[in-house]
Amino acid sequence: MATFNLTINGTSQQVDVDPSTPMLWVLRDHLDLVGTKFGCGIAQCGACTIHMNGNAVRSCQLPVSAAEGASITTIEGLSEQGDHPVQKAWMEHDVPQCGYCQAGQIMTAAALLQQNPNPSDEDIENAMNGNICRCGTYTRIKAAVKTASQNL
Amino acid sequence: MATLDKKLDRRSFLKVSALAGGGMVLSFSWLAGCKPITEEELLAMPKEWFELNSYIKIGENGAVTLFSPNPEFGSNVKTSMPMILAEELDTDWKKVIVEQADFYPERFDRQFTGGSQGIRQGWKPLRTAGATARAMLVAAAAKTWNVSPTEITTSAGVLEHKGSGKKAHYGEMASLAATMELPEQVTLKETKDFKIVGSSKKNVDAQKIVTGKPLFSIDHKVEGMKYAAIVHPPAFGMKLKSFDKSSIAGMSGIVDVFPIRLFKEDYERNFFDTTTFPEILAIVGNSTWEVMQAKKNLAVEWENASESSFEVGGFGGRPNTKVTVLSGLENTNRHKEQMKEFITKPGNVVRRDGDPEGMFKKAAKIIEKTYSAPFLAHNTMEPMNCFADVKGDKAVIYGPTQAPEMIMGTLVQALGIPKENIQINLARMGGGFGRRAYSHHMTEAALISQKIQAPVKMVYTREDDMTAGVYRPTYSATYRAALDENNNLLALHVKAGGIPESPIHANRFPAGALDNYLAESWDIPSNITIGAFRAPRSNFIAGAEQSFLDELAEVMDKDPIEFRLELLKRAEINPVGENNDYDAKRYAGVLELVREKSNWNTPATGVHRGVSAYFCHNSYVAEVVDTKIVDSKPVVEKVYAAVDCGIVVNPDAATNMGEGAIVDGIGNAFFGELAFENGVPTKTNFDKYRMIRQKETPKSIEIHFVDSKEDPTGLGEPFFPPVFAALANSLYKATGKRYYEQPFAPQLEMQNLKM
Ligand code: FES
Ligand code: FES
């Protein structure tokens, strides 16, 4: 066990956990930020995607020890009112089915648009390919990313 | 109390005050995260609610709460079922608050999500509940205004008496309405007067989903809650021998490890009690990560299980069956050999029309093709998990289940707690696809909690989830056609089976369209557990049948749509045999619609198209898939689907469902596969188990609904079965090769295509 000082959604947080604990479980079990989801635990599904210093990372592979000092954003902190252009586009296109993968999809999309505000179809496919949606909402995801890019 | 309908009267129209545990059902709504969150919403909350029936309560300020009875796994019933209530209640959709009902059989009918039956079977009860509440509001207004109820009209939550110019919103009449007698009869709206049903409404949980609110049981947490992981045998055919507690003693955060047994000796299992490992180990600790770490270190010895058998209660009034679980460690290679043997062995005849054997004897040409598909894992995005709080003789279970009523009896026997003391709350599910009709995870969590007498959240790892069984079976089907010298079709023969069940639907098309038809069925027992998987059986046999018809049409030199329509015409005008369980006209209707919408005869250049159609879950779907080879890569350019599912309650959500099912089908056709070596699944996570992703998704999907006034039928499943053949038939056009064996990707790769 060790103490870690983290900056999550702009707030300083302290946790006392094993240094190997992935951020996924620090967020979910210790900080009650459960919007970040567990899907595979091996960086294959993207359900656990968060932002570290603005980049999309898989929190299931990010040990808490490596997150110290970084600025972490989770789905809960993507916008204050739930009105990030990506979130709004997701609602406009009524993307979710079960909804379980969507926080990860949204975080990946938001990071993509941060870096590339005008992605081509191919850019979107490449960026979003790491996020599985078992319900198959991919065509809506793609359309929503395009809508969001127009409303940045 | 006046009678309306015996069943509805007893179940759906009980007033809350008369219910002993009436408060309980409402108090748990916070669990699902349905509490209002914004200030605006809080201000809009009424001071008092008046319950008109189990589904509807109205506040004095006109706010309306509608309970969605069925578990939500992504088919959007939590929006569409309340839409049906709101339609007949004639309320303003904008004023509606939707709450997920907990499992409460005294109040709600059929709280089951599966078989694409939610809307179909909920249609009448929900409409009646809405119309009844409306009638009580009208009666209350009539009494207050001293006018005849027949002179009162309603619109968007407002009552009006035109003669006197009196108006009131529902909230003003709610307290009186709640005391009115139930009407003996209610009039339902004409479909032409629908305002809400048939117009697209957004997912009521969308805001919560996109902002990461806790909606799933895996997100749930209470004070003092422990975390649990499970360890199950590594192979089908194995069981627990012993474990060494000391191997994880002293590991950080670990509280206990113990075995749990799901069934008492004398318990008679029900149809949904399928579980692969009736005894597993539970590791309890202070956090998910700690129990997952301990899981890796726990020393366990496993041994081969001997053969066992037990009685299983029949589903839907069917007789009990005896299930035998074989001993031994099974292999996919052996499964394939076993299935091949059946191509020549006789099966059980499940349908025979005319003289098929005679026709095959005198045929000038016989075409025979065999199709196969592997076991599939459901791979719901949210792994199996459940929260349970069992203390003394009380239990609260909150988890993802499609079939709460099927697990109640199991919980009663496992916990030794009467059902009145077990509360099952329905979590939003991160996918279901049939998997969560088998709710052993609820029993597991409950037993763990009972043992530690504390609340617990049990979570499977992805590996646990993928290797714990209850799969889509592996299947094989051999189709034979007898043709005369002019390539006229004389007879058709299908012989199909699987491990451990057959995919045959004896009375479905093309039965009924052929004078000489033979269907045979076989099955091979196995210890690999299976369960419902999106459109069970149809999800395989449709692909085989519709691929074969495509090949046949080619031999007969006919357009594949024209050929199917000819057969359907025969089935419509002069059907062969009895019990054909489809409406040939509606079947043909979707083929005609997809032909028109896809401009079937004039495809875009460079595009290869295939067609397929299927009927299941009371709905008809035809699909056209367009593929292209781009840089040695098969690309699905476009999919057109035409569906006849009666009235469409929520068109955009229905379209979403259709798109998802099509993507699911293309993914499983290309990649879906689970194999076994010595009883061990060869894939345990998404690194090996390939799932369809953004890049393989069709570039566009177009869904067309047949304009219909018929009552609604199934939707979540029917889009799925036809995709397999539409894709295979399209790929054939693109590559010149037929695809008989799922998944297709390995064969495409052998043709030097990139997948
Ligand atoms: S849980 Fe992290 S990528 Fe799947
Ligand atoms: S919406 Fe269910 S997994 Fe994506």
PDB file of C-alpha atoms in Angstrom, chain A residues 1 18 20-22 25 28-30 32 34-35 37-40 42 44-45 47 75-76 81-82 87 90-102 106 124-126 128-142, chain B residues 73-74 201-203 206-207 209-212 214 216 218-219 221 227 252 287-290 292 378-379 381-383 428-431 433 460-462 533 652 655-657 659-660 663-664 685-687 691-695 697-699 701:
ATOM      1  CA  MET A   1       0.000   0.000   0.000  1.00  0.00           C
ATOM      2  CA  ASP A  18      -1.180  -0.998  -3.995  1.00  0.00           C
ATOM      3  CA  SER A  20       0.217  -1.816  -9.221  1.00  0.00           C
ATOM      4  CA  THR A  21      -3.498  -1.034  -9.033  1.00  0.00           C
ATOM      5  CA  PRO A  22      -4.736   0.093 -12.456  1.00  0.00           C
ATOM      6  CA  TRP A  25     -10.049   0.209 -10.312  1.00  0.00           C
ATOM      7  CA  ARG A  28     -14.223   2.706  -9.812  1.00  0.00           C
ATOM      8  CA  ASP A  29     -13.637   1.214  -6.386  1.00  0.00           C
ATOM      9  CA  HIS A  30     -11.801   3.937  -4.489  1.00  0.00           C
ATOM     10  CA  ASP A  32     -16.611   6.115  -6.918  1.00  0.00           C
ATOM     11  CA  VAL A  34     -17.851   4.357 -12.106  1.00  0.00           C
ATOM     12  CA  GLY A  35     -18.505   5.882 -15.509  1.00  0.00           C
ATOM     13  CA  LYS A  37     -16.021   0.765 -17.444  1.00  0.00           C
ATOM     14  CA  PHE A  38     -14.350  -2.611 -17.138  1.00  0.00           C
ATOM     15  CA  GLY A  39     -14.621  -4.680 -20.291  1.00  0.00           C
ATOM     16  CA  CYS A  40     -11.544  -6.822 -20.821  1.00  0.00           C
ATOM     17  CA  ILE A  42      -6.135  -6.185 -21.327  1.00  0.00           C
ATOM     18  CA  GLN A  44      -8.528  -4.725 -26.107  1.00  0.00           C
ATOM     19  CA  CYS A  45     -11.972  -3.156 -25.758  1.00  0.00           C
ATOM     20  CA  ALA A  47     -14.436   0.535 -22.313  1.00  0.00           C
ATOM     21  CA  ILE A  75     -16.316  10.723 -18.501  1.00  0.00           C
ATOM     22  CA  GLU A  76     -17.690  12.413 -15.372  1.00  0.00           C
ATOM     23  CA  GLN A  81     -23.181  19.949 -17.740  1.00  0.00           C
ATOM     24  CA  GLY A  82     -22.901  16.880 -19.939  1.00  0.00           C
ATOM     25  CA  GLN A  87     -21.874  14.068 -25.654  1.00  0.00           C
ATOM     26  CA  TRP A  90     -24.222  11.181 -29.015  1.00  0.00           C
ATOM     27  CA  MET A  91     -27.651  12.239 -27.784  1.00  0.00           C
ATOM     28  CA  GLU A  92     -28.628  13.783 -31.084  1.00  0.00           C
ATOM     29  CA  HIS A  93     -27.854  10.523 -32.892  1.00  0.00           C
ATOM     30  CA  ASP A  94     -29.315   8.484 -30.021  1.00  0.00           C
ATOM     31  CA  VAL A  95     -26.237   6.281 -30.246  1.00  0.00           C
ATOM     32  CA  PRO A  96     -26.447   3.983 -27.195  1.00  0.00           C
ATOM     33  CA  GLN A  97     -28.146   0.659 -27.045  1.00  0.00           C
ATOM     34  CA  CYS A  98     -27.098  -0.992 -23.789  1.00  0.00           C
ATOM     35  CA  GLY A  99     -24.797   1.978 -23.212  1.00  0.00           C
ATOM     36  CA  TYR A 100     -22.011   0.071 -21.498  1.00  0.00           C
ATOM     37  CA  CYS A 101     -19.265   0.854 -24.022  1.00  0.00           C
ATOM     38  CA  GLN A 102     -20.310   4.424 -24.655  1.00  0.00           C
ATOM     39  CA  ILE A 106     -17.010   9.136 -26.100  1.00  0.00           C
ATOM     40  CA  ILE A 124     -12.457   8.147 -37.410  1.00  0.00           C
ATOM     41  CA  GLU A 125     -12.294   4.452 -38.222  1.00  0.00           C
ATOM     42  CA  ASN A 126      -8.670   4.267 -37.167  1.00  0.00           C
ATOM     43  CA  MET A 128     -12.309   4.352 -32.915  1.00  0.00           C
ATOM     44  CA  ASN A 129     -11.164   0.864 -33.897  1.00  0.00           C
ATOM     45  CA  GLY A 130      -9.911   0.068 -30.400  1.00  0.00           C
ATOM     46  CA  ASN A 131     -13.357   0.474 -28.878  1.00  0.00           C
ATOM     47  CA  ILE A 132     -15.654  -2.509 -29.111  1.00  0.00           C
ATOM     48  CA  CYS A 133     -19.393  -2.013 -29.106  1.00  0.00           C
ATOM     49  CA  ARG A 134     -21.026  -5.391 -28.668  1.00  0.00           C
ATOM     50  CA  CYS A 135     -24.402  -3.870 -29.527  1.00  0.00           C
ATOM     51  CA  GLY A 136     -23.030  -2.748 -32.887  1.00  0.00           C
ATOM     52  CA  THR A 137     -23.742   0.992 -32.741  1.00  0.00           C
ATOM     53  CA  TYR A 138     -20.698   1.750 -34.904  1.00  0.00           C
ATOM     54  CA  THR A 139     -22.479   3.515 -37.748  1.00  0.00           C
ATOM     55  CA  ARG A 140     -24.095   5.915 -35.282  1.00  0.00           C
ATOM     56  CA  ILE A 141     -20.809   6.424 -33.477  1.00  0.00           C
ATOM     57  CA  LYS A 142     -19.186   7.445 -36.719  1.00  0.00           C
TER      58      LYS A 142
ATOM     59  CA  PHE B  73     -30.545  -4.814 -22.030  1.00  0.00           C
ATOM     60  CA  GLY B  74     -30.224  -2.335 -24.837  1.00  0.00           C
ATOM     61  CA  LYS B 201     -38.392   9.393 -29.006  1.00  0.00           C
ATOM     62  CA  LYS B 202     -34.883   9.577 -27.601  1.00  0.00           C
ATOM     63  CA  ASN B 203     -33.581   6.999 -25.167  1.00  0.00           C
ATOM     64  CA  ALA B 206     -29.257   8.860 -22.890  1.00  0.00           C
ATOM     65  CA  GLN B 207     -28.117  11.759 -20.715  1.00  0.00           C
ATOM     66  CA  ILE B 209     -25.271   7.111 -20.300  1.00  0.00           C
ATOM     67  CA  VAL B 210     -23.228   9.834 -21.961  1.00  0.00           C
ATOM     68  CA  THR B 211     -22.259  11.393 -18.636  1.00  0.00           C
ATOM     69  CA  GLY B 212     -21.223   8.126 -16.999  1.00  0.00           C
ATOM     70  CA  PRO B 214     -24.110   4.577 -12.408  1.00  0.00           C
ATOM     71  CA  PHE B 216     -25.400  -0.909 -14.141  1.00  0.00           C
ATOM     72  CA  ILE B 218     -21.364  -3.362 -11.763  1.00  0.00           C
ATOM     73  CA  ASP B 219     -21.441   0.331 -10.786  1.00  0.00           C
ATOM     74  CA  LYS B 221     -21.765   0.290  -4.147  1.00  0.00           C
ATOM     75  CA  TYR B 227     -15.850  -7.415  -3.519  1.00  0.00           C
ATOM     76  CA  SER B 252      -3.427  -7.609   0.649  1.00  0.00           C
ATOM     77  CA  SER B 287     -11.437  -4.252  -3.727  1.00  0.00           C
ATOM     78  CA  THR B 288     -11.859  -5.697  -7.200  1.00  0.00           C
ATOM     79  CA  TRP B 289      -8.161  -5.476  -8.013  1.00  0.00           C
ATOM     80  CA  GLU B 290      -7.152  -7.283  -4.839  1.00  0.00           C
ATOM     81  CA  MET B 292      -8.428 -10.424  -9.016  1.00  0.00           C
ATOM     82  CA  HIS B 378     -22.224 -14.014 -26.084  1.00  0.00           C
ATOM     83  CA  ASN B 379     -19.505 -11.659 -24.867  1.00  0.00           C
ATOM     84  CA  MET B 381     -19.817  -5.906 -22.961  1.00  0.00           C
ATOM     85  CA  GLU B 382     -20.522  -5.804 -19.242  1.00  0.00           C
ATOM     86  CA  PRO B 383     -19.107  -9.015 -17.800  1.00  0.00           C
ATOM     87  CA  ARG B 428     -29.738  -1.958 -16.717  1.00  0.00           C
ATOM     88  CA  MET B 429     -27.719  -4.653 -18.484  1.00  0.00           C
ATOM     89  CA  GLY B 430     -24.578  -4.028 -20.452  1.00  0.00           C
ATOM     90  CA  GLY B 431     -25.916  -6.327 -23.149  1.00  0.00           C
ATOM     91  CA  PHE B 433     -28.254 -11.383 -26.242  1.00  0.00           C
ATOM     92  CA  TYR B 460     -16.386 -11.989 -13.391  1.00  0.00           C
ATOM     93  CA  THR B 461     -13.214 -11.199 -15.272  1.00  0.00           C
ATOM     94  CA  ARG B 462     -13.605 -11.212 -19.052  1.00  0.00           C
ATOM     95  CA  PHE B 533     -28.265 -16.542 -28.302  1.00  0.00           C
ATOM     96  CA  ASP B 652     -35.411   5.552 -34.668  1.00  0.00           C
ATOM     97  CA  THR B 655     -33.638   1.371 -36.649  1.00  0.00           C
ATOM     98  CA  ASN B 656     -30.770   1.426 -34.164  1.00  0.00           C
ATOM     99  CA  MET B 657     -31.684  -2.108 -33.107  1.00  0.00           C
ATOM    100  CA  GLU B 659     -28.381  -1.664 -37.455  1.00  0.00           C
ATOM    101  CA  GLY B 660     -26.899  -3.319 -34.378  1.00  0.00           C
ATOM    102  CA  VAL B 663     -23.436  -5.432 -37.492  1.00  0.00           C
ATOM    103  CA  ASP B 664     -23.627  -8.310 -35.010  1.00  0.00           C
ATOM    104  CA  ASN B 685     -10.489 -12.596 -24.103  1.00  0.00           C
ATOM    105  CA  PHE B 686     -10.826 -10.116 -26.969  1.00  0.00           C
ATOM    106  CA  ASP B 687      -7.188 -10.472 -28.007  1.00  0.00           C
ATOM    107  CA  MET B 691     -15.170  -9.002 -32.405  1.00  0.00           C
ATOM    108  CA  ILE B 692     -16.386  -6.787 -35.191  1.00  0.00           C
ATOM    109  CA  ARG B 693     -15.015  -3.268 -34.859  1.00  0.00           C
ATOM    110  CA  GLN B 694     -15.462   0.107 -36.484  1.00  0.00           C
ATOM    111  CA  LYS B 695     -13.338  -0.780 -39.535  1.00  0.00           C
ATOM    112  CA  THR B 697     -18.687  -2.209 -40.014  1.00  0.00           C
ATOM    113  CA  PRO B 698     -20.813  -1.560 -43.098  1.00  0.00           C
ATOM    114  CA  LYS B 699     -20.221   1.941 -44.421  1.00  0.00           C
ATOM    115  CA  ILE B 701     -27.098   0.675 -43.322  1.00  0.00           C
TER     116      ILE B 701
END
